[in-house]
mmCIF file of C-alpha atoms in Angstrom:
data_model
loop_
_atom_site.group_PDB
_atom_site.id
_atom_site.type_symbol
_atom_site.label_atom_id
_atom_site.label_comp_id
_atom_site.label_asym_id
_atom_site.label_seq_id
_atom_site.Cartn_x
_atom_site.Cartn_y
_atom_site.Cartn_z
ATOM 1 C CA MET A 1 -12.043 28.158 1.643
ATOM 2 C CA ALA A 2 -9.455 25.726 3.006
ATOM 3 C CA PHE A 3 -7.865 26.654 6.318
ATOM 4 C CA ILE A 4 -4.770 24.547 5.630
ATOM 5 C CA GLU A 5 -3.772 23.217 2.235
ATOM 6 C CA LEU A 6 -0.951 21.000 1.036
ATOM 7 C CA LYS A 7 -0.410 21.045 -2.738
ATOM 8 C CA ASN A 8 1.746 18.580 -4.669
ATOM 9 C CA ILE A 9 4.089 17.873 -1.753
ATOM 10 C CA ASN A 10 7.055 15.683 -2.670
ATOM 11 C CA LYS A 11 10.056 14.605 -0.627
ATOM 12 C CA THR A 12 12.830 12.171 -1.520
ATOM 13 C CA PHE A 13 15.604 11.189 0.864
ATOM 14 C CA PHE A 14 19.098 10.269 -0.402
ATOM 15 C CA PRO A 15 18.292 11.140 -4.048
ATOM 16 C CA ASN A 16 20.433 9.642 -6.802
ATOM 17 C CA THR A 17 21.951 7.037 -4.477
ATOM 18 C CA ASN A 18 21.277 3.370 -3.831
ATOM 19 C CA ARG A 19 19.418 4.502 -0.692
ATOM 20 C CA GLU A 20 16.991 6.722 -2.583
ATOM 21 C CA HIS A 21 13.596 6.746 -0.867
ATOM 22 C CA TYR A 22 10.438 8.498 -2.044
ATOM 23 C CA ALA A 23 8.997 9.482 1.318
ATOM 24 C CA LEU A 24 6.110 11.682 0.146
ATOM 25 C CA LYS A 25 4.548 11.507 -3.314
ATOM 26 C CA ASN A 26 2.208 14.157 -4.675
ATOM 27 C CA ILE A 27 0.503 14.841 -1.364
ATOM 28 C CA ASN A 28 -2.618 16.956 -1.813
ATOM 29 C CA LEU A 29 -4.691 17.673 1.258
ATOM 30 C CA VAL A 30 -7.314 20.246 2.187
ATOM 31 C CA ILE A 31 -7.942 20.730 5.912
ATOM 32 C CA ASN A 32 -10.891 22.756 7.125
ATOM 33 C CA LYS A 33 -10.861 24.772 10.331
ATOM 34 C CA GLY A 34 -11.871 22.532 13.234
ATOM 35 C CA ASP A 35 -11.058 19.276 11.445
ATOM 36 C CA PHE A 36 -9.744 16.486 13.667
ATOM 37 C CA ILE A 37 -8.116 14.042 11.264
ATOM 38 C CA THR A 38 -6.695 10.688 12.315
ATOM 39 C CA ILE A 39 -3.882 9.250 10.199
ATOM 40 C CA ILE A 40 -3.070 5.562 9.829
ATOM 41 C CA GLY A 41 -0.718 3.444 7.734
ATOM 42 C CA GLY A 42 1.952 0.805 8.082
ATOM 43 C CA ASN A 43 5.553 1.427 9.074
ATOM 44 C CA GLY A 44 7.287 3.563 6.481
ATOM 45 C CA ALA A 45 4.005 4.851 5.044
ATOM 46 C CA GLY A 46 5.124 8.465 5.464
ATOM 47 C CA LYS A 47 3.035 9.509 8.454
ATOM 48 C CA SER A 48 5.758 11.121 10.575
ATOM 49 C CA THR A 49 7.443 12.421 7.421
ATOM 50 C CA LEU A 50 4.205 14.229 6.621
ATOM 51 C CA PHE A 51 4.254 15.837 10.078
ATOM 52 C CA ASN A 52 7.910 16.788 9.602
ATOM 53 C CA ALA A 53 7.035 18.418 6.285
ATOM 54 C CA ILE A 54 4.224 20.426 7.871
ATOM 55 C CA SER A 55 6.462 21.395 10.818
ATOM 56 C CA GLY A 56 9.318 22.520 8.579
ATOM 57 C CA VAL A 57 11.876 19.957 9.752
ATOM 58 C CA PHE A 58 13.278 19.714 6.215
ATOM 59 C CA PRO A 59 12.836 21.614 2.927
ATOM 60 C CA LEU A 60 10.345 20.228 0.424
ATOM 61 C CA ASP A 61 11.466 18.993 -2.975
ATOM 62 C CA SER A 62 8.338 20.569 -4.425
ATOM 63 C CA GLY A 63 4.888 21.747 -3.447
ATOM 64 C CA THR A 64 3.372 24.341 -1.143
ATOM 65 C CA ILE A 65 1.854 24.467 2.337
ATOM 66 C CA THR A 66 -0.513 27.271 3.299
ATOM 67 C CA ILE A 67 -2.150 28.048 6.639
ATOM 68 C CA ASP A 68 -4.974 30.572 6.646
ATOM 69 C CA GLU A 69 -3.887 31.649 3.134
ATOM 70 C CA LYS A 70 -0.282 32.247 4.255
ATOM 71 C CA ASP A 71 2.376 30.295 2.361
ATOM 72 C CA ILE A 72 4.712 28.734 4.940
ATOM 73 C CA SER A 73 6.544 26.415 2.527
ATOM 74 C CA SER A 74 9.878 28.166 3.088
ATOM 75 C CA THR A 75 9.290 29.208 6.700
ATOM 76 C CA LYS A 76 11.816 27.851 9.206
ATOM 77 C CA GLU A 77 10.760 25.259 11.774
ATOM 78 C CA PHE A 78 11.190 27.580 14.775
ATOM 79 C CA GLU A 79 9.024 30.218 13.084
ATOM 80 C CA ARG A 80 6.246 27.711 12.393
ATOM 81 C CA ALA A 81 6.246 26.833 16.105
ATOM 82 C CA LYS A 82 4.369 30.093 16.678
ATOM 83 C CA TYR A 83 1.238 28.550 15.199
ATOM 84 C CA ILE A 84 1.906 24.806 14.988
ATOM 85 C CA SER A 85 2.177 22.702 18.156
ATOM 86 C CA ARG A 86 3.339 19.091 18.193
ATOM 87 C CA VAL A 87 3.162 16.363 20.815
ATOM 88 C CA PHE A 88 5.617 13.520 20.218
ATOM 89 C CA GLN A 89 5.411 9.816 21.031
ATOM 90 C CA ASN A 90 8.178 9.878 23.624
ATOM 91 C CA PRO A 91 7.153 11.877 26.732
ATOM 92 C CA LEU A 92 10.801 12.901 27.181
ATOM 93 C CA ASP A 93 10.779 14.710 23.822
ATOM 94 C CA ASN A 94 7.936 17.055 24.733
ATOM 95 C CA THR A 95 9.334 18.812 27.802
ATOM 96 C CA ALA A 96 12.583 19.882 29.458
ATOM 97 C CA PRO A 97 13.155 17.195 32.138
ATOM 98 C CA ARG A 98 15.368 19.305 34.432
ATOM 99 C CA MET A 99 12.959 22.211 34.522
ATOM 100 C CA THR A 100 9.930 22.313 36.789
ATOM 101 C CA VAL A 101 6.384 21.922 35.547
ATOM 102 C CA ALA A 102 5.865 25.682 36.010
ATOM 103 C CA GLU A 103 9.012 26.520 34.027
ATOM 104 C CA ASN A 104 7.971 24.238 31.181
ATOM 105 C CA MET A 105 4.523 25.802 31.126
ATOM 106 C CA ALA A 106 6.038 29.296 31.107
ATOM 107 C CA LEU A 107 8.071 28.491 28.006
ATOM 108 C CA ALA A 108 4.993 27.087 26.275
ATOM 109 C CA PHE A 109 2.822 30.027 27.311
ATOM 110 C CA ASN A 110 5.341 32.457 25.867
ATOM 111 C CA ARG A 111 5.779 30.518 22.608
ATOM 112 C CA GLY A 112 6.461 32.927 19.781
ATOM 113 C CA GLY A 113 7.722 35.609 22.158
ATOM 114 C CA LYS A 114 10.940 36.088 24.095
ATOM 115 C CA ARG A 115 11.776 32.868 25.935
ATOM 116 C CA THR A 116 12.231 33.589 29.641
ATOM 117 C CA LEU A 117 11.766 31.689 32.888
ATOM 118 C CA LYS A 118 10.879 34.876 34.802
ATOM 119 C CA PHE A 119 7.347 34.279 33.620
ATOM 120 C CA SER A 120 7.161 31.189 35.852
ATOM 121 C CA LYS A 121 8.139 33.172 38.976
ATOM 122 C CA ASN A 122 5.264 35.624 38.728
ATOM 123 C CA LYS A 123 2.602 34.855 41.349
ATOM 124 C CA GLU A 124 -0.315 35.556 39.008
ATOM 125 C CA ASN A 125 1.145 33.260 36.377
ATOM 126 C CA LEU A 126 1.681 30.486 38.928
ATOM 127 C CA ILE A 127 -1.973 30.748 39.920
ATOM 128 C CA LEU A 128 -2.932 30.566 36.233
ATOM 129 C CA PHE A 129 -0.791 27.461 35.702
ATOM 130 C CA GLU A 130 -2.157 25.824 38.849
ATOM 131 C CA ASN A 131 -5.714 26.385 37.663
ATOM 132 C CA LEU A 132 -4.931 24.971 34.229
ATOM 133 C CA LEU A 133 -3.406 21.880 35.833
ATOM 134 C CA LYS A 134 -6.311 21.564 38.260
ATOM 135 C CA ASN A 135 -8.736 21.466 35.336
ATOM 136 C CA LEU A 136 -7.067 18.257 34.142
ATOM 137 C CA ASN A 137 -8.407 16.506 37.262
ATOM 138 C CA LEU A 138 -5.200 14.501 37.603
ATOM 139 C CA GLY A 139 -3.805 16.157 40.738
ATOM 140 C CA LEU A 140 -0.949 17.660 38.730
ATOM 141 C CA GLU A 141 -1.353 21.088 40.334
ATOM 142 C CA GLN A 142 0.458 19.562 43.319
ATOM 143 C CA LYS A 143 3.460 18.897 41.053
ATOM 144 C CA ILE A 144 3.859 22.442 39.768
ATOM 145 C CA ASN A 145 7.310 22.904 41.361
ATOM 146 C CA THR A 146 8.456 19.365 40.563
ATOM 147 C CA GLU A 147 11.009 18.666 37.841
ATOM 148 C CA MET A 148 9.358 17.140 34.779
ATOM 149 C CA GLY A 149 11.908 14.330 34.642
ATOM 150 C CA VAL A 150 10.625 12.648 37.808
ATOM 151 C CA LEU A 151 6.998 12.473 36.637
ATOM 152 C CA SER A 152 5.476 9.395 35.036
ATOM 153 C CA GLY A 153 5.118 9.136 31.263
ATOM 154 C CA GLY A 154 1.383 9.693 31.493
ATOM 155 C CA GLN A 155 1.789 12.777 33.675
ATOM 156 C CA ARG A 156 4.359 14.236 31.276
ATOM 157 C CA GLN A 157 2.109 13.598 28.268
ATOM 158 C CA ALA A 158 -0.875 15.210 29.998
ATOM 159 C CA ILE A 159 1.207 18.309 30.741
ATOM 160 C CA ALA A 160 2.697 18.261 27.226
ATOM 161 C CA LEU A 161 -0.818 18.215 25.790
ATOM 162 C CA LEU A 162 -1.813 21.114 28.024
ATOM 163 C CA MET A 163 1.296 23.031 26.972
ATOM 164 C CA ALA A 164 0.593 22.374 23.294
ATOM 165 C CA THR A 165 -2.982 23.656 23.502
ATOM 166 C CA MET A 166 -2.815 26.451 26.085
ATOM 167 C CA LYS A 167 -2.229 29.165 23.451
ATOM 168 C CA ALA A 168 -4.760 27.647 20.985
ATOM 169 C CA PRO A 169 -2.386 26.989 18.052
ATOM 170 C CA GLN A 170 -3.694 27.127 14.505
ATOM 171 C CA LEU A 171 -2.739 23.460 14.127
ATOM 172 C CA ILE A 172 -1.835 20.728 16.585
ATOM 173 C CA LEU A 173 0.021 17.586 15.494
ATOM 174 C CA LEU A 174 -0.367 14.523 17.721
ATOM 175 C CA ASP A 175 2.433 12.168 16.687
ATOM 176 C CA GLU A 176 1.548 8.759 18.187
ATOM 177 C CA HIS A 177 1.360 10.610 21.499
ATOM 178 C CA THR A 178 -0.153 7.667 23.416
ATOM 179 C CA ALA A 179 2.004 4.878 21.948
ATOM 180 C CA ALA A 180 4.512 4.777 24.839
ATOM 181 C CA LEU A 181 1.827 4.615 27.534
ATOM 182 C CA ASP A 182 0.049 1.717 29.221
ATOM 183 C CA PRO A 183 -3.546 1.010 28.033
ATOM 184 C CA LYS A 184 -5.242 2.711 30.997
ATOM 185 C CA THR A 185 -3.162 5.867 30.619
ATOM 186 C CA GLN A 186 -3.660 5.817 26.845
ATOM 187 C CA LYS A 187 -7.416 6.107 27.352
ATOM 188 C CA LYS A 188 -6.982 9.024 29.757
ATOM 189 C CA ILE A 189 -4.705 10.917 27.381
ATOM 190 C CA MET A 190 -6.978 10.270 24.391
ATOM 191 C CA ALA A 191 -10.009 11.517 26.325
ATOM 192 C CA LEU A 192 -8.022 14.594 27.379
ATOM 193 C CA SER A 193 -6.897 15.162 23.779
ATOM 194 C CA GLU A 194 -10.461 15.112 22.490
ATOM 195 C CA GLU A 195 -11.583 17.387 25.324
ATOM 196 C CA LYS A 196 -8.921 20.024 24.601
ATOM 197 C CA ILE A 197 -9.501 19.916 20.839
ATOM 198 C CA LYS A 198 -13.241 20.444 21.275
ATOM 199 C CA GLU A 199 -12.867 22.997 24.072
ATOM 200 C CA LYS A 200 -10.642 25.267 21.983
ATOM 201 C CA ASN A 201 -12.073 24.298 18.574
ATOM 202 C CA LEU A 202 -8.601 23.299 17.408
ATOM 203 C CA THR A 203 -7.614 21.917 14.045
ATOM 204 C CA ALA A 204 -5.766 18.665 14.688
ATOM 205 C CA LEU A 205 -3.977 15.816 12.937
ATOM 206 C CA MET A 206 -3.275 12.624 14.882
ATOM 207 C CA ILE A 207 -1.056 9.718 13.853
ATOM 208 C CA THR A 208 -1.972 6.444 15.500
ATOM 209 C CA HIS A 209 -1.354 2.709 15.113
ATOM 210 C CA ASN A 210 -4.432 2.034 17.231
ATOM 211 C CA LEU A 211 -7.077 1.394 14.583
ATOM 212 C CA GLN A 212 -9.905 1.631 17.095
ATOM 213 C CA ASP A 213 -8.751 5.096 18.157
ATOM 214 C CA ALA A 214 -8.495 6.068 14.487
ATOM 215 C CA LEU A 215 -12.163 5.166 14.057
ATOM 216 C CA THR A 216 -13.407 6.509 17.389
ATOM 217 C CA TYR A 217 -11.847 9.956 17.305
ATOM 218 C CA GLY A 218 -11.957 12.733 14.748
ATOM 219 C CA ASN A 219 -14.211 13.612 11.837
ATOM 220 C CA ARG A 220 -11.921 12.338 9.057
ATOM 221 C CA MET A 221 -9.333 9.622 8.609
ATOM 222 C CA LEU A 222 -6.434 9.381 6.165
ATOM 223 C CA LEU A 223 -4.750 6.151 5.101
ATOM 224 C CA LEU A 224 -1.162 6.568 3.922
ATOM 225 C CA HIS A 225 0.755 3.964 1.951
ATOM 226 C CA GLN A 226 4.268 4.308 0.538
ATOM 227 C CA GLY A 227 4.238 8.080 0.855
ATOM 228 C CA GLU A 228 0.809 8.630 -0.684
ATOM 229 C CA ILE A 229 -2.645 9.403 0.693
ATOM 230 C CA VAL A 230 -4.571 6.457 -0.722
ATOM 231 C CA ARG A 231 -7.849 6.980 1.168
ATOM 232 C CA ASP A 232 -9.563 9.956 2.787
ATOM 233 C CA PHE A 233 -12.516 8.694 4.824
ATOM 234 C CA SER A 234 -15.318 11.074 5.792
ATOM 235 C CA GLU A 235 -16.980 10.944 9.199
ATOM 236 C CA GLU A 236 -19.912 8.979 7.760
ATOM 237 C CA GLU A 237 -17.578 6.489 6.071
ATOM 238 C CA LYS A 238 -15.663 6.040 9.312
ATOM 239 C CA LYS A 239 -18.842 5.165 11.186
ATOM 240 C CA LYS A 240 -19.507 2.271 8.816
ATOM 241 C CA LEU A 241 -16.035 0.755 9.245
ATOM 242 C CA SER A 242 -14.761 -1.722 11.813
ATOM 243 C CA VAL A 243 -11.192 -2.422 12.871
ATOM 244 C CA THR A 244 -11.402 -5.643 10.840
ATOM 245 C CA ASP A 245 -12.455 -3.673 7.751
ATOM 246 C CA LEU A 246 -9.505 -1.320 8.137
ATOM 247 C CA TYR A 247 -7.084 -4.163 8.657
ATOM 248 C CA LYS A 248 -8.309 -5.867 5.465
ATOM 249 C CA ILE A 249 -7.863 -2.668 3.462
ATOM 250 C CA MET A 250 -4.290 -2.292 4.733
ATOM 251 C CA VAL A 251 -3.442 -5.945 4.054
ATOM 252 C CA GLU A 252 -4.782 -5.644 0.494
ATOM 253 C CA LEU A 253 -2.503 -2.667 -0.114
ATOM 254 C CA ASP A 254 0.513 -4.647 1.067
ATOM 255 C CA GLU A 255 -0.450 -7.637 -1.071
ATOM 256 C CA LYS A 256 -0.626 -5.469 -4.192
ATOM 257 C CA ASP A 257 3.008 -4.522 -3.631
ATOM 258 C CA ASN A 258 4.189 -8.128 -3.414
#
């Protein structure tokens, strides 16, 4: 049985105006527990809109979303945060810059419960956070009392990824989370992402414009175009594809529209 299922999801922005835009069209998707699905598509294909729909950022025009047989279609965004974690493209969007690393981790650790910073003052919790940071092998345990805002983008993303996975969410959404980083740091964060997903057996969706990453990581790959899922590649199909093959498929889709 499907762990997560999207049925007939539709979303139109600015309906009945000259700005009307069909953002998602009849999205049907079955996600099994432990799937790591990469998502590609051109600008405006509906990738981030799909994540927003899953996260509950806006109400759906039609369709249902279920997680572990629970219908969350009408559940508010803040309520979905109990079991859906998301890491955004901009490192500044993932953490509170004026709070310390420990305070940010405390908020993440207590996700779904009463939000309090007292959790970060407890000695046992500080030791826990230090050990979690130490396991990243990036020296970030030395920054535990440093404000997030003074860290580099790569350091913030590494901590954001740790925060998003520390409570083993039912679903993690990686929204172009390496796009704002330099190539060397991108590789580190991608390796860390794969490590955390495997370590905790997480179910994950990852949007990326890096076609090589889309092929290298995950066991499935979706191609979105104009709000629709036009291809769902299996792991075996992915292995047979090259970046050039993917690029040709995407170009052909664009040419059909012109």
